[in-house]
GROMACS .gro file of C-alpha atoms in nm:
model
  286
    1MET     CA    1  -0.292   1.379   1.698
    2ARG     CA    2  -0.473   1.045   1.696
    3GLU     CA    3  -0.657   0.984   2.021
    4LEU     CA    4  -0.882   0.707   2.151
    5VAL     CA    5  -1.062   0.683   2.484
    6VAL     CA    6  -1.069   0.318   2.592
    7ALA     CA    7  -1.207   0.121   2.884
    8ALA     CA    8  -1.151  -0.220   3.039
    9VAL     CA    9  -1.441  -0.381   3.224
   10GLN     CA   10  -1.355  -0.602   3.522
   11MET     CA   11  -1.612  -0.870   3.607
   12ARG     CA   12  -1.677  -1.162   3.839
   13SER     CA   13  -1.879  -1.382   3.608
   14GLY     CA   14  -2.079  -1.666   3.755
   15VAL     CA   15  -2.226  -1.978   3.599
   16THR     CA   16  -2.551  -1.815   3.478
   17PRO     CA   17  -2.520  -1.623   3.148
   18GLU     CA   18  -2.828  -1.409   3.213
   19ALA     CA   19  -2.681  -1.260   3.531
   20ASN     CA   20  -2.346  -1.207   3.361
   21ILE     CA   21  -2.510  -1.033   3.067
   22GLU     CA   22  -2.688  -0.795   3.304
   23ALA     CA   23  -2.361  -0.719   3.483
   24MET     CA   24  -2.178  -0.669   3.153
   25ALA     CA   25  -2.443  -0.429   3.023
   26GLY     CA   26  -2.429  -0.210   3.334
   27LEU     CA   27  -2.050  -0.187   3.328
   28VAL     CA   28  -2.035  -0.121   2.953
   29ARG     CA   29  -2.290   0.159   2.988
   30ASP     CA   30  -2.080   0.308   3.268
   31ALA     CA   31  -1.770   0.297   3.047
   32ALA     CA   32  -1.951   0.462   2.757
   33ALA     CA   33  -2.088   0.731   2.990
   34ARG     CA   34  -1.728   0.807   3.086
   35GLY     CA   35  -1.643   0.874   2.724
   36ALA     CA   36  -1.499   0.540   2.614
   37ARG     CA   37  -1.512   0.478   2.239
   38TYR     CA   38  -1.364   0.127   2.274
   39VAL     CA   39  -1.473  -0.101   2.560
   40GLN     CA   40  -1.328  -0.444   2.638
   41THR     CA   41  -1.476  -0.714   2.864
   42PRO     CA   42  -1.275  -1.004   3.012
   43GLU     CA   43  -1.221  -1.364   2.910
   44MET     CA   44  -1.524  -1.584   2.976
   45THR     CA   45  -1.762  -1.290   3.004
   46GLY     CA   46  -2.064  -1.518   2.951
   47ALA     CA   47  -1.983  -1.772   3.222
   48VAL     CA   48  -1.696  -1.885   3.442
   49GLN     CA   49  -1.784  -2.252   3.477
   50LYS     CA   50  -1.519  -2.518   3.532
   51ASN     CA   51  -1.770  -2.806   3.528
   52ARG     CA   52  -1.766  -2.939   3.172
   53ASP     CA   53  -2.125  -3.067   3.175
   54GLY     CA   54  -2.245  -2.742   3.326
   55LEU     CA   55  -2.067  -2.547   3.052
   56ARG     CA   56  -2.204  -2.768   2.777
   57SER     CA   57  -2.559  -2.714   2.906
   58ILE     CA   58  -2.543  -2.338   2.838
   59LEU     CA   59  -2.350  -2.337   2.510
   60LYS     CA   60  -2.490  -2.170   2.200
   61THR     CA   61  -2.357  -2.115   1.851
   62GLU     CA   62  -2.216  -1.773   1.770
   63ALA     CA   63  -2.536  -1.677   1.587
   64ASP     CA   64  -2.753  -1.767   1.888
   65ASP     CA   65  -2.527  -1.670   2.176
   66PRO     CA   66  -2.708  -1.428   2.411
   67VAL     CA   67  -2.385  -1.256   2.525
   68LEU     CA   68  -2.290  -1.168   2.170
   69LYS     CA   69  -2.645  -1.059   2.086
   70GLU     CA   70  -2.647  -0.821   2.383
   71ALA     CA   71  -2.301  -0.693   2.294
   72SER     CA   72  -2.412  -0.619   1.938
   73SER     CA   73  -2.712  -0.426   2.068
   74LEU     CA   74  -2.503  -0.231   2.318
   75ALA     CA   75  -2.243  -0.136   2.057
   76ALA     CA   76  -2.513  -0.001   1.827
   77GLU     CA   77  -2.706   0.175   2.104
   78LEU     CA   78  -2.398   0.343   2.250
   79GLY     CA   79  -2.212   0.398   1.923
   80ILE     CA   80  -1.894   0.226   2.048
   81TYR     CA   81  -1.654  -0.050   1.961
   82LEU     CA   82  -1.736  -0.331   2.204
   83HIS     CA   83  -1.484  -0.612   2.240
   84VAL     CA   84  -1.621  -0.918   2.417
   85GLY     CA   85  -1.288  -1.049   2.549
   86SER     CA   86  -1.418  -1.400   2.511
   87THR     CA   87  -1.712  -1.626   2.572
   88ALA     CA   88  -1.762  -2.000   2.521
   89ILE     CA   89  -1.913  -2.085   2.182
   90ASP     CA   90  -2.048  -2.417   2.054
   91VAL     CA   91  -1.853  -2.518   1.743
   92GLY     CA   92  -2.008  -2.864   1.704
   93GLY     CA   93  -1.916  -3.206   1.831
   94ASP     CA   94  -1.782  -3.213   2.184
   95MET     CA   95  -1.562  -2.907   2.148
   96THR     CA   96  -1.601  -2.542   2.234
   97ALA     CA   97  -1.430  -2.225   2.114
   98ASN     CA   98  -1.297  -1.970   2.359
   99ARG     CA   99  -1.391  -1.684   2.128
  100GLY     CA  100  -1.344  -1.308   2.139
  101VAL     CA  101  -1.556  -1.085   1.915
  102VAL     CA  102  -1.525  -0.714   1.831
  103PHE     CA  103  -1.843  -0.526   1.738
  104GLY     CA  104  -1.846  -0.194   1.557
  105PRO     CA  105  -2.055   0.115   1.639
  106ASP     CA  106  -2.328  -0.011   1.404
  107GLY     CA  107  -2.355  -0.336   1.600
  108GLY     CA  108  -2.195  -0.549   1.330
  109ALA     CA  109  -1.929  -0.807   1.415
  110LEU     CA  110  -1.595  -0.686   1.277
  111ALA     CA  111  -1.381  -0.985   1.372
  112HIS     CA  112  -1.364  -1.290   1.592
  113TYR     CA  113  -1.062  -1.465   1.739
  114ASP     CA  114  -1.038  -1.811   1.896
  115LYS     CA  115  -0.778  -1.848   2.171
  116ILE     CA  116  -0.475  -2.024   2.026
  117HIS     CA  117  -0.280  -2.133   2.334
  118MET     CA  118  -0.451  -2.371   2.578
  119PHE     CA  119  -0.392  -2.336   2.953
  120ASP     CA  120  -0.281  -2.693   3.031
  121VAL     CA  121  -0.089  -2.659   3.358
  122ASP     CA  122  -0.044  -2.803   3.706
  123LEU     CA  123   0.019  -2.534   3.967
  124ASP     CA  124   0.206  -2.593   4.289
  125ASN     CA  125  -0.099  -2.498   4.497
  126GLY     CA  126  -0.281  -2.809   4.367
  127GLU     CA  127  -0.477  -2.641   4.087
  128SER     CA  128  -0.478  -2.835   3.760
  129TRP     CA  129  -0.616  -2.701   3.433
  130ARG     CA  130  -0.667  -2.876   3.099
  131GLU     CA  131  -0.832  -2.630   2.861
  132SER     CA  132  -0.750  -2.855   2.567
  133SER     CA  133  -0.996  -3.114   2.698
  134VAL     CA  134  -1.281  -2.865   2.648
  135TYR     CA  135  -1.168  -2.602   2.399
  136GLN     CA  136  -1.066  -2.628   2.037
  137PRO     CA  137  -0.754  -2.415   1.985
  138GLY     CA  138  -0.768  -2.138   1.729
  139GLU     CA  139  -0.535  -2.141   1.431
  140VAL     CA  140  -0.551  -1.779   1.309
  141ALA     CA  141  -0.403  -1.466   1.467
  142ARG     CA  142  -0.627  -1.165   1.412
  143THR     CA  143  -0.610  -0.788   1.380
  144VAL     CA  144  -0.910  -0.560   1.334
  145ASP     CA  145  -0.922  -0.197   1.222
  146LEU     CA  146  -1.098   0.058   1.439
  147ASP     CA  147  -1.148   0.408   1.299
  148VAL     CA  148  -0.816   0.542   1.434
  149ALA     CA  149  -0.614   0.233   1.528
  150ARG     CA  150  -0.543  -0.130   1.447
  151LEU     CA  151  -0.614  -0.378   1.725
  152GLY     CA  152  -0.442  -0.714   1.779
  153MET     CA  153  -0.649  -0.982   1.952
  154GLY     CA  154  -0.522  -1.225   2.215
  155ILE     CA  155  -0.677  -1.403   2.513
  156CYS     CA  156  -0.529  -1.469   2.859
  157TYR     CA  157  -0.262  -1.747   2.834
  158ASP     CA  158  -0.168  -1.612   2.489
  159VAL     CA  159   0.018  -1.333   2.670
  160ARG     CA  160   0.291  -1.582   2.764
  161PHE     CA  161   0.377  -1.632   2.395
  162PRO     CA  162   0.569  -1.322   2.284
  163HIS     CA  163   0.593  -1.427   1.919
  164LEU     CA  164   0.213  -1.401   1.880
  165PHE     CA  165   0.213  -1.038   1.995
  166ARG     CA  166   0.523  -0.962   1.787
  167ASP     CA  167   0.346  -1.094   1.477
  168LEU     CA  168   0.040  -0.880   1.555
  169ALA     CA  169   0.262  -0.574   1.595
  170LEU     CA  170   0.441  -0.651   1.267
  171ALA     CA  171   0.095  -0.670   1.109
  172GLY     CA  172   0.042  -0.308   1.214
  173ALA     CA  173  -0.135  -0.338   1.550
  174ASP     CA  174  -0.112  -0.019   1.759
  175ILE     CA  175  -0.306  -0.181   2.045
  176LEU     CA  176  -0.258  -0.537   2.173
  177THR     CA  177  -0.514  -0.711   2.391
  178ALA     CA  178  -0.514  -0.997   2.641
  179PRO     CA  179  -0.852  -1.011   2.818
  180ALA     CA  180  -0.811  -1.270   3.089
  181ALA     CA  181  -0.926  -1.489   3.375
  182PHE     CA  182  -0.581  -1.527   3.535
  183THR     CA  183  -0.564  -1.746   3.843
  184ARG     CA  184  -0.473  -1.560   4.160
  185GLN     CA  185  -0.146  -1.751   4.202
  186THR     CA  186  -0.019  -1.683   3.850
  187GLY     CA  187  -0.157  -1.330   3.852
  188GLU     CA  188   0.025  -1.233   4.169
  189ALA     CA  189   0.349  -1.366   4.022
  190HIS     CA  190   0.336  -1.262   3.656
  191TRP     CA  191   0.036  -1.052   3.551
  192HIS     CA  192   0.188  -0.705   3.558
  193VAL     CA  193   0.528  -0.799   3.419
  194LEU     CA  194   0.378  -0.992   3.126
  195GLN     CA  195   0.149  -0.706   3.022
  196ARG     CA  196   0.430  -0.451   3.049
  197ALA     CA  197   0.675  -0.675   2.865
  198ARG     CA  198   0.442  -0.722   2.568
  199ALA     CA  199   0.394  -0.344   2.551
  200ILE     CA  200   0.768  -0.270   2.569
  201GLU     CA  201   0.871  -0.540   2.321
  202ASN     CA  202   0.627  -0.417   2.060
  203GLY     CA  203   0.604  -0.045   2.126
  204ALA     CA  204   0.227  -0.087   2.156
  205PHE     CA  205  -0.054  -0.013   2.397
  206VAL     CA  206  -0.183  -0.319   2.583
  207ILE     CA  207  -0.539  -0.341   2.716
  208SER     CA  208  -0.636  -0.638   2.933
  209ALA     CA  209  -0.973  -0.659   3.105
  210ALA     CA  210  -0.980  -0.926   3.375
  211GLN     CA  211  -1.203  -1.147   3.582
  212GLY     CA  212  -1.152  -1.098   3.956
  213GLY     CA  213  -1.240  -1.255   4.290
  214VAL     CA  214  -1.393  -1.582   4.406
  215HIS     CA  215  -1.640  -1.707   4.146
  216GLU     CA  216  -1.958  -1.907   4.184
  217ASP     CA  217  -1.784  -2.223   4.058
  218GLY     CA  218  -1.511  -2.189   4.323
  219ARG     CA  219  -1.241  -2.052   4.092
  220GLU     CA  220  -1.041  -1.752   4.215
  221THR     CA  221  -0.908  -1.498   3.966
  222TYR     CA  222  -0.666  -1.212   4.010
  223GLY     CA  223  -0.843  -0.904   3.871
  224HIS     CA  224  -0.615  -0.600   3.826
  225SER     CA  225  -0.736  -0.503   3.478
  226LEU     CA  226  -0.462  -0.301   3.309
  227ILE     CA  227  -0.398  -0.045   3.036
  228VAL     CA  228  -0.028  -0.005   2.953
  229ASP     CA  229   0.137   0.247   2.722
  230PRO     CA  230   0.405   0.168   2.457
  231TRP     CA  231   0.687   0.259   2.697
  232GLY     CA  232   0.562  -0.001   2.946
  233ARG     CA  233   0.399   0.241   3.189
  234VAL     CA  234   0.071   0.141   3.354
  235ILE     CA  235  -0.168   0.426   3.275
  236ALA     CA  236  -0.481   0.271   3.429
  237GLU     CA  237  -0.533  -0.018   3.669
  238ALA     CA  238  -0.811  -0.168   3.875
  239ASP     CA  239  -0.586  -0.231   4.178
  240HIS     CA  240  -0.826  -0.489   4.324
  241ASP     CA  241  -1.039  -0.788   4.221
  242GLU     CA  242  -1.384  -0.624   4.242
  243PRO     CA  243  -1.605  -0.556   3.936
  244GLY     CA  244  -1.554  -0.211   3.790
  245VAL     CA  245  -1.433  -0.002   3.498
  246ILE     CA  246  -1.102   0.166   3.418
  247VAL     CA  247  -1.069   0.433   3.149
  248ALA     CA  248  -0.770   0.591   2.975
  249THR     CA  249  -0.707   0.818   2.678
  250LEU     CA  250  -0.457   0.667   2.435
  251GLN     CA  251  -0.236   0.911   2.247
  252LEU     CA  252  -0.178   0.684   1.950
  253ASP     CA  253   0.119   0.877   1.813
  254GLU     CA  254   0.310   0.736   2.110
  255VAL     CA  255   0.328   0.405   1.924
  256ALA     CA  256   0.539   0.547   1.641
  257ALA     CA  257   0.746   0.744   1.891
  258ALA     CA  258   0.829   0.435   2.098
  259ARG     CA  259   0.910   0.228   1.791
  260SER     CA  260   1.142   0.498   1.656
  261LYS     CA  261   1.331   0.519   1.987
  262ILE     CA  262   1.372   0.142   2.020
  263PRO     CA  263   1.330  -0.001   1.666
  264ASN     CA  264   1.356  -0.366   1.767
  265LEU     CA  265   1.074  -0.470   1.532
  266LYS     CA  266   1.283  -0.341   1.241
  267ASN     CA  267   1.614  -0.466   1.378
  268ALA     CA  268   1.511  -0.829   1.422
  269ARG     CA  269   1.716  -1.077   1.219
  270GLU     CA  270   1.667  -1.437   1.113
  271TYR     CA  271   1.898  -1.686   1.284
  272ARG     CA  272   1.938  -2.053   1.360
  273VAL     CA  273   1.991  -2.234   1.687
  274GLU     CA  274   2.272  -2.488   1.713
  275THR     CA  275   2.331  -2.720   2.006
  276GLY     CA  276   2.650  -2.858   2.151
  277THR     CA  277   2.999  -2.708   2.150
  278GLU     CA  278   3.194  -2.586   1.849
  279ALA     CA  279   3.390  -2.911   1.859
  280THR     CA  280   3.080  -3.128   1.834
  281ARG     CA  281   2.924  -2.924   1.553
  282GLY     CA  282   3.209  -2.960   1.308
  283GLU     CA  283   3.496  -3.200   1.267
  284ARG     CA  284   3.606  -3.360   1.590
  285VAL     CA  285   3.906  -3.187   1.741
  286ALA     CA  286   4.191  -3.426   1.830
   0.00000   0.00000   0.00000
C-alpha cells in the first residue's frame, strides 16, 4: 500500500521576509519531527504585503530569493519534499510572479508554478483586490512527481476554477494543492466547500496550507488549513487562524478506489453550448 505522511504549515506572515523565514523554518522542522515526508507552506510565505512599493522593495529573483534558499536548505537537511506554497518573485519590469516551488529531499527545485488566476474582486465588506496590477499571471499548469505520488500545483484563487484541477487530475495527479491567503469573508463562506468539492470531483487528496489572522499590513486571512481525502472527508484541519502544523497519513490507494466508484473523469464527454430556444436555433416556427 502506498502511503505518504504530509503536513500543512499555517502561518501569519508579516511584511519582513527575515521574520517569516524564521517562522517557516520552525514550523517546517516541527512538521518533519512529526514524521512528515511532504510539507507545504501557505501562499505568500515570504511576505504578506499589500503595499505595492513595500512589496517591490523586498523582491528578489528566484535565484536570489532568501525564502527559497532557506527552503532548499531545509529540504536537504530534513530529507523531505518541501513545497513553498508561494512567495513573490521578481520577474523583471514592473511585474511580479506569485510563485510556488517544490524542493526535493536533496534540496533541488523539482518544479515551480506561477498562479494562473488573479484575484481581482470587490467584496461587499469594502475590500477591493487587484492582483493583476501587481502579478503576472502564469500560463502553465504543473504537476510534479514525488517518490510515491504525483502532485498537482495550484494557488489560492485557482481553487475556484474546477477545470484547472480536473486537468491536473487527468494528468495523473493523486494530490491537488491550493496553498492560500483567503480573506476571512470569503473563507468563512466558501473555503471548506471549495476544498472538498475539488477533492470529490477529482477523486484526489487536497492539501491546502493557509495564512491566518490579522497581518502586519492590516489584511485578515481565514486560516483553517485543510487536508481532504478523495471522498471529500476532512482528515486534518487547523480549526483556527493561529500559526501551527497539521499532519495526516495519506493512503494513496484511496485515489484509485474513489475514481473506480465514481468514474466521472472517464465518463466526461465533449459537448457544445447553444443559446436560445429550439425555435430560434433552427428555422423559425410559424
